Amino acid sequence: MISNNDISALTAWLAEAGLTGTAENEVVHGFCERANAMGIPVSRSLVIIDTLHPVYEGRLFRWGHDPSQPSLVEYGRTVVPEGMVLGAEEERGAANWRASPFFYMLQNGLSLLRLTQEHVPVFPVMQDYVAAGMKGGVSIINSFAPAGVIGEMDAVYSSWMTAQPGGFTDEQLDALERLVRTLALTIKALALTRMTSTLMETYLGRDAARRVLSGRIIRGVADRIDAAIWFSDLRGFTRVTDSAPEQVIPLLNDYADAAVSAIHAHGGDVLKLIGDGILAIFTAEDRAQACAAALNCATDVRREVAALNARRAHDLLPVTDMYLGLHVGEVFYGNVGSRDRLDFTVVGPAVNEASRIAAMCRSVEQPVLVSQAFAAVDGMRGRLVSIGRYALRGVERPQELFTLEPKSAS
């Protein structure tokens, strides 16, 4: 006999887990253990929720499965946007989805489907369940109201299998269905929090996202910080857009992958992707550390771009190179914009100067240019070579510019 007190206790635990931010897979595990303790003999469970992520369509949580199977899986696309080509692994995932009880339920407008031995020929996954000793189960879809749908996150999908002969009793199934509604609400709340953080980092940058999420959202509020400033763009980008417009997005993605991954690896923060340009900053306890990280990153990016060009040339794809300007100075870092549209970025003369230095790369035919102020920082000059003094548009005085010393660039 399943008591109302037990149901209330598990419901309260789910609410507390949602409020305290317990990880989703821990919530699923805790739910299954407590369900068993109160007399609902769950042997295996699967909980799925879609999300908004540039790579993954959603997350899957397992409990009670073979230990070789991970309890948390971030899965790729099962619904393909027009023009997108799936890889072999994604194709298998999409095929498995179309053969699942959930897909059948959606096609037939069902929110609950009791699974029995009769479904073994219908759904391939049932063969695995029966082989593992499962005697029956249920699939449940807890759909969100239209106002609660975000992107593809429109429901929580779950399946619950039992090794109990005859499957779940009516009483057990009724209690499970009631409890899963609260579980779905908890999973949705946790997924929304995680999704917000992911989207903020993806579109604002890691540090800017953390600052915004911590409450730094008031218009005009900015910190004065010291930073090494990175401004890069691609050589001949206009030529590529004119001659092969269908290649623009893949090309931008490839070269952005090379640069952004290196910037993150060296502790930098990408603040803007401006067409083919990248604005990033490196901060540290002192200038020497920040500038060393930026210069090390520049060297790594040169190697990454060379390797990328070799791969793209082999595939007969357009190739290019990256122009990079490095500068160091004080900037304002915070909220800039109108009442209705704010940007969390860096502004100030030092940012403008970094942009002018990057633009000078074309004129002097150098892939990397470093400002006089950057070169004067402890430890930098020995890794750089002067290319002479130049006047920069919008900068008051001509200054000496530097590039990577050949040994450092290799």
Coordinates of C-alpha atoms in Angstrom, one line a residue, residues 104 175 255 353:
Y104 CA 4.8 7.0 -31.4
A175 CA 1.3 7.0 -7.8
Y255 CA 38.5 30.0 -38.0
E353 CA 43.9 51.6 -30.6

